């Protein structure tokens, strides 16, 4: 059994990233076997405050976000065997809300779990969030970005199965294959996390 968390990294109410995330959820469900599950973690529906030191304060107010809401969100991330991370390109960068989520996930919720990065662009961009996430997000989270990635350009035209779909067939084939790799890698990494990795020795990267 494999549990995949699909993270939609846009906080916009009508986000194309959220729409793509729903497509990814459907593709994962079609691929998966008995007992395989998915969870859509959309930042357009989850309002996480900017990182601040009170997250670690022993005397933080009992009614604060970090005391009431974050533990449940953290558990959802920790329950994952792997991730699909969907990042829109905003002004040539990954969006701040997505990077904020990764900073807040400092409890090894993502450690030694594979992640499939998908960038989306309303035009012909989309390349920059991928290397940004690969370079900056793995040091302390210890997330494992899989070697392949996907860029969905002209994302408004990406409508698999719809009569007005204008995306090439190979794009959906690449998406499906990337998800297959993710699920297989997630299964392979389970015994590594359970039997080999000692997270108490790996509190931060070097």
PDB file of N, CA and C in Angstrom, residues 4-107:
ATOM      1  N   UNK A   4       0.182   8.671  -1.256  1.00  0.00           N
ATOM      2  CA  UNK A   4       0.821   9.805  -1.914  1.00  0.00           C
ATOM      3  C   UNK A   4       0.081  11.088  -1.552  1.00  0.00           C
ATOM      4  N   UNK A   5       0.816  12.088  -1.125  1.00  0.00           N
ATOM      5  CA  UNK A   5       0.250  13.416  -0.862  1.00  0.00           C
ATOM      6  C   UNK A   5       0.579  14.315  -2.050  1.00  0.00           C
ATOM      7  N   UNK A   6      -0.458  14.890  -2.645  1.00  0.00           N
ATOM      8  CA  UNK A   6      -0.306  15.798  -3.785  1.00  0.00           C
ATOM      9  C   UNK A   6      -0.407  17.225  -3.248  1.00  0.00           C
ATOM     10  N   UNK A   7       0.675  17.988  -3.359  1.00  0.00           N
ATOM     11  CA  UNK A   7       0.733  19.350  -2.844  1.00  0.00           C
ATOM     12  C   UNK A   7       0.547  20.327  -3.999  1.00  0.00           C
ATOM     13  N   UNK A   8      -0.530  21.096  -3.944  1.00  0.00           N
ATOM     14  CA  UNK A   8      -0.746  22.176  -4.905  1.00  0.00           C
ATOM     15  C   UNK A   8      -0.198  23.448  -4.285  1.00  0.00           C
ATOM     16  N   UNK A   9       0.854  24.016  -4.911  1.00  0.00           N
ATOM     17  CA  UNK A   9       1.619  25.065  -4.280  1.00  0.00           C
ATOM     18  C   UNK A   9       1.140  26.476  -4.506  1.00  0.00           C
ATOM     19  N   UNK A  10      -0.035  26.660  -5.088  1.00  0.00           N
ATOM     20  CA  UNK A  10      -0.564  28.008  -5.297  1.00  0.00           C
ATOM     21  C   UNK A  10      -1.629  28.309  -4.256  1.00  0.00           C
ATOM     22  N   UNK A  11      -1.631  29.544  -3.737  1.00  0.00           N
ATOM     23  CA  UNK A  11      -2.669  29.947  -2.789  1.00  0.00           C
ATOM     24  C   UNK A  11      -3.805  30.720  -3.460  1.00  0.00           C
ATOM     25  N   UNK A  12      -3.789  30.810  -4.782  1.00  0.00           N
ATOM     26  CA  UNK A  12      -4.856  31.511  -5.494  1.00  0.00           C
ATOM     27  C   UNK A  12      -6.151  30.716  -5.455  1.00  0.00           C
ATOM     28  N   UNK A  13      -7.278  31.430  -5.341  1.00  0.00           N
ATOM     29  CA  UNK A  13      -8.576  30.766  -5.210  1.00  0.00           C
ATOM     30  C   UNK A  13      -8.929  29.946  -6.439  1.00  0.00           C
ATOM     31  N   UNK A  14      -8.593  30.437  -7.632  1.00  0.00           N
ATOM     32  CA  UNK A  14      -8.895  29.723  -8.880  1.00  0.00           C
ATOM     33  C   UNK A  14      -7.592  29.225  -9.509  1.00  0.00           C
ATOM     34  N   UNK A  15      -6.803  28.536  -8.734  1.00  0.00           N
ATOM     35  CA  UNK A  15      -5.458  28.162  -9.164  1.00  0.00           C
ATOM     36  C   UNK A  15      -5.486  27.041 -10.198  1.00  0.00           C
ATOM     37  N   UNK A  16      -4.733  27.216 -11.275  1.00  0.00           N
ATOM     38  CA  UNK A  16      -4.533  26.132 -12.229  1.00  0.00           C
ATOM     39  C   UNK A  16      -3.759  24.981 -11.578  1.00  0.00           C
ATOM     40  N   UNK A  17      -2.891  25.311 -10.640  1.00  0.00           N
ATOM     41  CA  UNK A  17      -2.152  24.264  -9.929  1.00  0.00           C
ATOM     42  C   UNK A  17      -3.112  23.318  -9.207  1.00  0.00           C
ATOM     43  N   UNK A  18      -4.160  23.877  -8.614  1.00  0.00           N
ATOM     44  CA  UNK A  18      -5.155  23.046  -7.929  1.00  0.00           C
ATOM     45  C   UNK A  18      -5.882  22.146  -8.934  1.00  0.00           C
ATOM     46  N   UNK A  19      -6.211  22.706 -10.104  1.00  0.00           N
ATOM     47  CA  UNK A  19      -6.878  21.900 -11.144  1.00  0.00           C
ATOM     48  C   UNK A  19      -5.968  20.772 -11.607  1.00  0.00           C
ATOM     49  N   UNK A  20      -4.686  21.071 -11.824  1.00  0.00           N
ATOM     50  CA  UNK A  20      -3.733  20.031 -12.216  1.00  0.00           C
ATOM     51  C   UNK A  20      -3.601  18.996 -11.100  1.00  0.00           C
ATOM     52  N   UNK A  21      -3.606  19.444  -9.868  1.00  0.00           N
ATOM     53  CA  UNK A  21      -3.510  18.510  -8.734  1.00  0.00           C
ATOM     54  C   UNK A  21      -4.675  17.528  -8.736  1.00  0.00           C
ATOM     55  N   UNK A  22      -5.858  18.001  -9.079  1.00  0.00           N
ATOM     56  CA  UNK A  22      -7.012  17.102  -9.144  1.00  0.00           C
ATOM     57  C   UNK A  22      -6.857  16.084 -10.275  1.00  0.00           C
ATOM     58  N   UNK A  23      -6.270  16.514 -11.395  1.00  0.00           N
ATOM     59  CA  UNK A  23      -5.979  15.572 -12.478  1.00  0.00           C
ATOM     60  C   UNK A  23      -4.975  14.525 -12.003  1.00  0.00           C
ATOM     61  N   UNK A  24      -3.942  14.968 -11.304  1.00  0.00           N
ATOM     62  CA  UNK A  24      -2.945  14.044 -10.770  1.00  0.00           C
ATOM     63  C   UNK A  24      -3.593  13.056  -9.812  1.00  0.00           C
ATOM     64  N   UNK A  25      -4.494  13.525  -8.973  1.00  0.00           N
ATOM     65  CA  UNK A  25      -5.194  12.625  -8.046  1.00  0.00           C
ATOM     66  C   UNK A  25      -5.942  11.540  -8.814  1.00  0.00           C
ATOM     67  N   UNK A  26      -6.612  11.934  -9.893  1.00  0.00           N
ATOM     68  CA  UNK A  26      -7.358  10.959 -10.702  1.00  0.00           C
ATOM     69  C   UNK A  26      -6.415   9.952 -11.358  1.00  0.00           C
ATOM     70  N   UNK A  27      -5.269  10.421 -11.861  1.00  0.00           N
ATOM     71  CA  UNK A  27      -4.313   9.504 -12.510  1.00  0.00           C
ATOM     72  C   UNK A  27      -3.730   8.533 -11.488  1.00  0.00           C
ATOM     73  N   UNK A  28      -3.417   9.023 -10.297  1.00  0.00           N
ATOM     74  CA  UNK A  28      -2.897   8.140  -9.245  1.00  0.00           C
ATOM     75  C   UNK A  28      -3.935   7.091  -8.863  1.00  0.00           C
ATOM     76  N   UNK A  29      -5.181   7.511  -8.749  1.00  0.00           N
ATOM     77  CA  UNK A  29      -6.244   6.577  -8.382  1.00  0.00           C
ATOM     78  C   UNK A  29      -6.410   5.496  -9.441  1.00  0.00           C
ATOM     79  N   UNK A  30      -6.288   5.888 -10.723  1.00  0.00           N
ATOM     80  CA  UNK A  30      -6.426   4.915 -11.806  1.00  0.00           C
ATOM     81  C   UNK A  30      -5.260   3.939 -11.831  1.00  0.00           C
ATOM     82  N   UNK A  31      -4.065   4.406 -11.466  1.00  0.00           N
ATOM     83  CA  UNK A  31      -2.882   3.551 -11.481  1.00  0.00           C
ATOM     84  C   UNK A  31      -2.815   2.617 -10.283  1.00  0.00           C
ATOM     85  N   UNK A  32      -3.284   3.098  -9.141  1.00  0.00           N
ATOM     86  CA  UNK A  32      -3.020   2.432  -7.873  1.00  0.00           C
ATOM     87  C   UNK A  32      -3.704   1.089  -7.724  1.00  0.00           C
ATOM     88  N   UNK A  33      -3.125   0.295  -6.838  1.00  0.00           N
ATOM     89  CA  UNK A  33      -3.703  -0.994  -6.527  1.00  0.00           C
ATOM     90  C   UNK A  33      -4.574  -0.917  -5.284  1.00  0.00           C
ATOM     91  N   UNK A  34      -5.020  -2.062  -4.817  1.00  0.00           N
ATOM     92  CA  UNK A  34      -5.858  -2.123  -3.627  1.00  0.00           C
ATOM     93  C   UNK A  34      -5.103  -1.557  -2.432  1.00  0.00           C
ATOM     94  N   UNK A  35      -5.740  -0.646  -1.735  1.00  0.00           N
ATOM     95  CA  UNK A  35      -5.126  -0.063  -0.548  1.00  0.00           C
ATOM     96  C   UNK A  35      -4.316   1.182  -0.793  1.00  0.00           C
ATOM     97  N   UNK A  36      -4.008   1.505  -2.067  1.00  0.00           N
ATOM     98  CA  UNK A  36      -3.277   2.735  -2.364  1.00  0.00           C
ATOM     99  C   UNK A  36      -4.204   3.938  -2.161  1.00  0.00           C
ATOM    100  N   UNK A  37      -3.678   4.994  -1.578  1.00  0.00           N
ATOM    101  CA  UNK A  37      -4.493   6.159  -1.251  1.00  0.00           C
ATOM    102  C   UNK A  37      -3.773   7.441  -1.648  1.00  0.00           C
ATOM    103  N   UNK A  38      -4.558   8.540  -1.736  1.00  0.00           N
ATOM    104  CA  UNK A  38      -4.028   9.848  -2.093  1.00  0.00           C
ATOM    105  C   UNK A  38      -4.664  10.903  -1.188  1.00  0.00           C
ATOM    106  N   UNK A  39      -3.947  11.999  -1.008  1.00  0.00           N
ATOM    107  CA  UNK A  39      -4.438  13.124  -0.212  1.00  0.00           C
ATOM    108  C   UNK A  39      -4.061  14.399  -0.945  1.00  0.00           C
ATOM    109  N   UNK A  40      -5.039  15.261  -1.202  1.00  0.00           N
ATOM    110  CA  UNK A  40      -4.790  16.540  -1.876  1.00  0.00           C
ATOM    111  C   UNK A  40      -4.560  17.621  -0.825  1.00  0.00           C
ATOM    112  N   UNK A  41      -3.345  18.147  -0.804  1.00  0.00           N
ATOM    113  CA  UNK A  41      -2.928  19.166   0.153  1.00  0.00           C
ATOM    114  C   UNK A  41      -2.772  20.464  -0.633  1.00  0.00           C
ATOM    115  N   UNK A  42      -3.854  21.238  -0.706  1.00  0.00           N
ATOM    116  CA  UNK A  42      -3.883  22.407  -1.583  1.00  0.00           C
ATOM    117  C   UNK A  42      -3.749  23.687  -0.782  1.00  0.00           C
ATOM    118  N   UNK A  43      -2.736  24.481  -1.112  1.00  0.00           N
ATOM    119  CA  UNK A  43      -2.529  25.739  -0.415  1.00  0.00           C
ATOM    120  C   UNK A  43      -3.552  26.806  -0.795  1.00  0.00           C
ATOM    121  N   UNK A  44      -4.408  26.515  -1.763  1.00  0.00           N
ATOM    122  CA  UNK A  44      -5.528  27.412  -2.036  1.00  0.00           C
ATOM    123  C   UNK A  44      -6.656  27.199  -1.036  1.00  0.00           C
ATOM    124  N   UNK A  45      -6.568  26.127  -0.271  1.00  0.00           N
ATOM    125  CA  UNK A  45      -7.590  25.806   0.729  1.00  0.00           C
ATOM    126  C   UNK A  45      -7.033  25.780   2.146  1.00  0.00           C
ATOM    127  N   UNK A  46      -5.714  25.806   2.280  1.00  0.00           N
ATOM    128  CA  UNK A  46      -5.066  25.726   3.595  1.00  0.00           C
ATOM    129  C   UNK A  46      -4.245  26.995   3.787  1.00  0.00           C
ATOM    130  N   UNK A  47      -4.616  27.799   4.754  1.00  0.00           N
ATOM    131  CA  UNK A  47      -3.948  29.074   4.992  1.00  0.00           C
ATOM    132  C   UNK A  47      -2.922  28.904   6.110  1.00  0.00           C
ATOM    133  N   UNK A  48      -1.665  28.740   5.736  1.00  0.00           N
ATOM    134  CA  UNK A  48      -0.590  28.549   6.709  1.00  0.00           C
ATOM    135  C   UNK A  48       0.118  29.887   6.920  1.00  0.00           C
ATOM    136  N   UNK A  49       0.207  30.363   8.164  1.00  0.00           N
ATOM    137  CA  UNK A  49       0.898  31.634   8.398  1.00  0.00           C
ATOM    138  C   UNK A  49       2.359  31.547   8.012  1.00  0.00           C
ATOM    139  N   UNK A  50       2.963  32.708   7.797  1.00  0.00           N
ATOM    140  CA  UNK A  50       4.398  32.733   7.557  1.00  0.00           C
ATOM    141  C   UNK A  50       5.131  32.207   8.778  1.00  0.00           C
ATOM    142  N   UNK A  51       6.227  31.525   8.516  1.00  0.00           N
ATOM    143  CA  UNK A  51       7.061  30.962   9.563  1.00  0.00           C
ATOM    144  C   UNK A  51       7.409  32.018  10.610  1.00  0.00           C
ATOM    145  N   UNK A  52       7.296  31.639  11.885  1.00  0.00           N
ATOM    146  CA  UNK A  52       7.791  32.506  12.953  1.00  0.00           C
ATOM    147  C   UNK A  52       8.205  31.634  14.136  1.00  0.00           C
ATOM    148  N   UNK A  53       8.994  32.221  15.034  1.00  0.00           N
ATOM    149  CA  UNK A  53       9.606  31.447  16.106  1.00  0.00           C
ATOM    150  C   UNK A  53       8.599  30.857  17.080  1.00  0.00           C
ATOM    151  N   UNK A  54       7.385  31.399  17.133  1.00  0.00           N
ATOM    152  CA  UNK A  54       6.407  30.877  18.089  1.00  0.00           C
ATOM    153  C   UNK A  54       6.021  29.433  17.791  1.00  0.00           C
ATOM    154  N   UNK A  55       6.334  28.960  16.593  1.00  0.00           N
ATOM    155  CA  UNK A  55       6.056  27.553  16.263  1.00  0.00           C
ATOM    156  C   UNK A  55       6.745  26.611  17.246  1.00  0.00           C
ATOM    157  N   UNK A  56       7.897  27.012  17.753  1.00  0.00           N
ATOM    158  CA  UNK A  56       8.660  26.145  18.652  1.00  0.00           C
ATOM    159  C   UNK A  56       8.588  26.573  20.117  1.00  0.00           C
ATOM    160  N   UNK A  57       7.815  27.604  20.392  1.00  0.00           N
ATOM    161  CA  UNK A  57       7.763  28.128  21.761  1.00  0.00           C
ATOM    162  C   UNK A  57       6.998  27.171  22.675  1.00  0.00           C
ATOM    163  N   UNK A  58       7.565  26.809  23.826  1.00  0.00           N
ATOM    164  CA  UNK A  58       6.850  25.909  24.739  1.00  0.00           C
ATOM    165  C   UNK A  58       5.639  26.564  25.391  1.00  0.00           C
ATOM    166  N   UNK A  59       5.601  27.900  25.400  1.00  0.00           N
ATOM    167  CA  UNK A  59       4.474  28.591  26.025  1.00  0.00           C
ATOM    168  C   UNK A  59       3.607  29.315  25.000  1.00  0.00           C
ATOM    169  N   UNK A  60       3.535  28.784  23.768  1.00  0.00           N
ATOM    170  CA  UNK A  60       2.681  29.406  22.757  1.00  0.00           C
ATOM    171  C   UNK A  60       1.220  29.275  23.181  1.00  0.00           C
ATOM    172  N   UNK A  61       0.389  30.237  22.820  1.00  0.00           N
ATOM    173  CA  UNK A  61      -1.028  30.190  23.214  1.00  0.00           C
ATOM    174  C   UNK A  61      -1.695  28.900  22.748  1.00  0.00           C
ATOM    175  N   UNK A  62      -2.550  28.350  23.581  1.00  0.00           N
ATOM    176  CA  UNK A  62      -3.220  27.091  23.256  1.00  0.00           C
ATOM    177  C   UNK A  62      -4.140  27.212  22.063  1.00  0.00           C
ATOM    178  N   UNK A  63      -4.576  28.438  21.760  1.00  0.00           N
ATOM    179  CA  UNK A  63      -5.479  28.638  20.628  1.00  0.00           C
ATOM    180  C   UNK A  63      -4.755  29.126  19.377  1.00  0.00           C
ATOM    181  N   UNK A  64      -3.422  29.087  19.370  1.00  0.00           N
ATOM    182  CA  UNK A  64      -2.664  29.542  18.210  1.00  0.00           C
ATOM    183  C   UNK A  64      -2.728  28.521  17.083  1.00  0.00           C
ATOM    184  N   UNK A  65      -2.440  28.987  15.874  1.00  0.00           N
ATOM    185  CA  UNK A  65      -2.420  28.093  14.714  1.00  0.00           C
ATOM    186  C   UNK A  65      -1.456  26.933  14.938  1.00  0.00           C
ATOM    187  N   UNK A  66      -0.280  27.229  15.496  1.00  0.00           N
ATOM    188  CA  UNK A  66       0.748  26.202  15.645  1.00  0.00           C
ATOM    189  C   UNK A  66       0.351  25.149  16.662  1.00  0.00           C
ATOM    190  N   UNK A  67      -0.521  25.517  17.606  1.00  0.00           N
ATOM    191  CA  UNK A  67      -0.974  24.557  18.610  1.00  0.00           C
ATOM    192  C   UNK A  67      -2.221  23.802  18.188  1.00  0.00           C
ATOM    193  N   UNK A  68      -3.077  24.425  17.390  1.00  0.00           N
ATOM    194  CA  UNK A  68      -4.368  23.822  17.066  1.00  0.00           C
ATOM    195  C   UNK A  68      -4.435  23.178  15.698  1.00  0.00           C
ATOM    196  N   UNK A  69      -3.845  23.845  14.687  1.00  0.00           N
ATOM    197  CA  UNK A  69      -4.039  23.418  13.296  1.00  0.00           C
ATOM    198  C   UNK A  69      -2.819  22.735  12.705  1.00  0.00           C
ATOM    199  N   UNK A  70      -1.627  23.274  12.983  1.00  0.00           N
ATOM    200  CA  UNK A  70      -0.433  22.720  12.368  1.00  0.00           C
ATOM    201  C   UNK A  70      -0.207  21.247  12.690  1.00  0.00           C
ATOM    202  N   UNK A  71      -0.424  20.765  13.932  1.00  0.00           N
ATOM    203  CA  UNK A  71      -0.170  19.342  14.191  1.00  0.00           C
ATOM    204  C   UNK A  71      -0.923  18.411  13.241  1.00  0.00           C
ATOM    205  N   UNK A  72      -2.172  18.746  12.909  1.00  0.00           N
ATOM    206  CA  UNK A  72      -2.929  17.916  11.978  1.00  0.00           C
ATOM    207  C   UNK A  72      -2.369  17.971  10.570  1.00  0.00           C
ATOM    208  N   UNK A  73      -1.945  19.161  10.131  1.00  0.00           N
ATOM    209  CA  UNK A  73      -1.341  19.291   8.804  1.00  0.00           C
ATOM    210  C   UNK A  73      -0.016  18.539   8.746  1.00  0.00           C
ATOM    211  N   UNK A  74       0.755  18.650   9.814  1.00  0.00           N
ATOM    212  CA  UNK A  74       2.034  17.932   9.887  1.00  0.00           C
ATOM    213  C   UNK A  74       1.817  16.424   9.803  1.00  0.00           C
ATOM    214  N   UNK A  75       0.789  15.933  10.470  1.00  0.00           N
ATOM    215  CA  UNK A  75       0.495  14.499  10.426  1.00  0.00           C
ATOM    216  C   UNK A  75       0.102  14.047   9.025  1.00  0.00           C
ATOM    217  N   UNK A  76      -0.615  14.907   8.295  1.00  0.00           N
ATOM    218  CA  UNK A  76      -0.975  14.557   6.922  1.00  0.00           C
ATOM    219  C   UNK A  76       0.266  14.404   6.054  1.00  0.00           C
ATOM    220  N   UNK A  77       1.239  15.298   6.237  1.00  0.00           N
ATOM    221  CA  UNK A  77       2.485  15.199   5.480  1.00  0.00           C
ATOM    222  C   UNK A  77       3.289  13.978   5.927  1.00  0.00           C
ATOM    223  N   UNK A  78       3.339  13.751   7.231  1.00  0.00           N
ATOM    224  CA  UNK A  78       4.121  12.635   7.756  1.00  0.00           C
ATOM    225  C   UNK A  78       3.554  11.286   7.329  1.00  0.00           C
ATOM    226  N   UNK A  79       2.251  11.235   7.045  1.00  0.00           N
ATOM    227  CA  UNK A  79       1.619   9.970   6.641  1.00  0.00           C
ATOM    228  C   UNK A  79       1.981   9.562   5.219  1.00  0.00           C
ATOM    229  N   UNK A  80       2.570  10.471   4.461  1.00  0.00           N
ATOM    230  CA  UNK A  80       2.868  10.207   3.045  1.00  0.00           C
ATOM    231  C   UNK A  80       4.034   9.244   2.896  1.00  0.00           C
ATOM    232  N   UNK A  81       3.955   8.429   1.863  1.00  0.00           N
ATOM    233  CA  UNK A  81       5.109   7.644   1.404  1.00  0.00           C
ATOM    234  C   UNK A  81       5.849   8.378   0.293  1.00  0.00           C
ATOM    235  N   UNK A  82       5.176   9.328  -0.331  1.00  0.00           N
ATOM    236  CA  UNK A  82       5.776  10.114  -1.401  1.00  0.00           C
ATOM    237  C   UNK A  82       4.905  11.316  -1.687  1.00  0.00           C
ATOM    238  N   UNK A  83       5.450  12.230  -2.483  1.00  0.00           N
ATOM    239  CA  UNK A  83       4.766  13.497  -2.756  1.00  0.00           C
ATOM    240  C   UNK A  83       4.782  13.804  -4.252  1.00  0.00           C
ATOM    241  N   UNK A  84       3.724  14.455  -4.698  1.00  0.00           N
ATOM    242  CA  UNK A  84       3.748  15.186  -5.962  1.00  0.00           C
ATOM    243  C   UNK A  84       3.670  16.654  -5.582  1.00  0.00           C
ATOM    244  N   UNK A  85       4.631  17.453  -6.024  1.00  0.00           N
ATOM    245  CA  UNK A  85       4.669  18.875  -5.667  1.00  0.00           C
ATOM    246  C   UNK A  85       4.462  19.695  -6.933  1.00  0.00           C
ATOM    247  N   UNK A  86       3.359  20.426  -6.968  1.00  0.00           N
ATOM    248  CA  UNK A  86       2.988  21.206  -8.143  1.00  0.00           C
ATOM    249  C   UNK A  86       3.263  22.672  -7.854  1.00  0.00           C
ATOM    250  N   UNK A  87       4.144  23.271  -8.644  1.00  0.00           N
ATOM    251  CA  UNK A  87       4.587  24.639  -8.403  1.00  0.00           C
ATOM    252  C   UNK A  87       4.315  25.510  -9.614  1.00  0.00           C
ATOM    253  N   UNK A  88       3.482  26.534  -9.483  1.00  0.00           N
ATOM    254  CA  UNK A  88       3.373  27.511 -10.568  1.00  0.00           C
ATOM    255  C   UNK A  88       4.617  28.380 -10.594  1.00  0.00           C
ATOM    256  N   UNK A  89       4.893  28.948 -11.739  1.00  0.00           N
ATOM    257  CA  UNK A  89       6.008  29.888 -11.838  1.00  0.00           C
ATOM    258  C   UNK A  89       5.462  31.303 -11.702  1.00  0.00           C
ATOM    259  N   UNK A  90       5.859  31.956 -10.614  1.00  0.00           N
ATOM    260  CA  UNK A  90       5.455  33.335 -10.382  1.00  0.00           C
ATOM    261  C   UNK A  90       6.686  34.228 -10.493  1.00  0.00           C
ATOM    262  N   UNK A  91       6.700  35.070 -11.508  1.00  0.00           N
ATOM    263  CA  UNK A  91       7.810  36.007 -11.705  1.00  0.00           C
ATOM    264  C   UNK A  91       9.147  35.262 -11.713  1.00  0.00           C
ATOM    265  N   UNK A  92       9.160  34.097 -12.345  1.00  0.00           N
ATOM    266  CA  UNK A  92      10.387  33.324 -12.468  1.00  0.00           C
ATOM    267  C   UNK A  92      10.787  32.560 -11.219  1.00  0.00           C
ATOM    268  N   UNK A  93       9.853  32.396 -10.269  1.00  0.00           N
ATOM    269  CA  UNK A  93      10.195  31.733  -9.007  1.00  0.00           C
ATOM    270  C   UNK A  93       9.085  30.782  -8.577  1.00  0.00           C
ATOM    271  N   UNK A  94       9.430  29.874  -7.671  1.00  0.00           N
ATOM    272  CA  UNK A  94       8.412  29.095  -6.976  1.00  0.00           C
ATOM    273  C   UNK A  94       7.671  30.018  -6.012  1.00  0.00           C
ATOM    274  N   UNK A  95       6.383  29.813  -5.799  1.00  0.00           N
ATOM    275  CA  UNK A  95       5.604  30.754  -4.984  1.00  0.00           C
ATOM    276  C   UNK A  95       6.006  30.721  -3.510  1.00  0.00           C
ATOM    277  N   UNK A  96       5.899  31.866  -2.833  1.00  0.00           N
ATOM    278  CA  UNK A  96       6.332  31.937  -1.436  1.00  0.00           C
ATOM    279  C   UNK A  96       5.545  31.040  -0.499  1.00  0.00           C
ATOM    280  N   UNK A  97       4.262  30.820  -0.775  1.00  0.00           N
ATOM    281  CA  UNK A  97       3.478  29.973   0.115  1.00  0.00           C
ATOM    282  C   UNK A  97       3.966  28.522   0.082  1.00  0.00           C
ATOM    283  N   UNK A  98       4.428  28.069  -1.078  1.00  0.00           N
ATOM    284  CA  UNK A  98       4.960  26.711  -1.178  1.00  0.00           C
ATOM    285  C   UNK A  98       6.268  26.604  -0.412  1.00  0.00           C
ATOM    286  N   UNK A  99       7.138  27.604  -0.580  1.00  0.00           N
ATOM    287  CA  UNK A  99       8.408  27.574   0.146  1.00  0.00           C
ATOM    288  C   UNK A  99       8.179  27.698   1.651  1.00  0.00           C
ATOM    289  N   UNK A 100       7.170  28.472   2.039  1.00  0.00           N
ATOM    290  CA  UNK A 100       6.839  28.587   3.455  1.00  0.00           C
ATOM    291  C   UNK A 100       6.402  27.239   4.029  1.00  0.00           C
ATOM    292  N   UNK A 101       5.592  26.493   3.278  1.00  0.00           N
ATOM    293  CA  UNK A 101       5.183  25.165   3.738  1.00  0.00           C
ATOM    294  C   UNK A 101       6.393  24.279   3.970  1.00  0.00           C
ATOM    295  N   UNK A 102       7.334  24.292   3.049  1.00  0.00           N
ATOM    296  CA  UNK A 102       8.518  23.447   3.169  1.00  0.00           C
ATOM    297  C   UNK A 102       9.353  23.855   4.377  1.00  0.00           C
ATOM    298  N   UNK A 103       9.464  25.159   4.634  1.00  0.00           N
ATOM    299  CA  UNK A 103      10.187  25.624   5.813  1.00  0.00           C
ATOM    300  C   UNK A 103       9.491  25.166   7.088  1.00  0.00           C
ATOM    301  N   UNK A 104       8.163  25.243   7.100  1.00  0.00           N
ATOM    302  CA  UNK A 104       7.417  24.848   8.298  1.00  0.00           C
ATOM    303  C   UNK A 104       7.486  23.347   8.549  1.00  0.00           C
ATOM    304  N   UNK A 105       7.673  22.559   7.500  1.00  0.00           N
ATOM    305  CA  UNK A 105       7.738  21.102   7.649  1.00  0.00           C
ATOM    306  C   UNK A 105       9.137  20.699   8.072  1.00  0.00           C
ATOM    307  N   UNK A 106       9.514  21.116   9.276  1.00  0.00           N
ATOM    308  CA  UNK A 106      10.871  20.881   9.775  1.00  0.00           C
ATOM    309  C   UNK A 106      10.928  19.701  10.742  1.00  0.00           C
ATOM    310  N   UNK A 107       9.848  18.943  10.825  1.00  0.00           N
ATOM    311  CA  UNK A 107       9.810  17.796  11.728  1.00  0.00           C
ATOM    312  C   UNK A 107      10.097  16.478  11.035  1.00  0.00           C
TER     313      UNK A 107
END
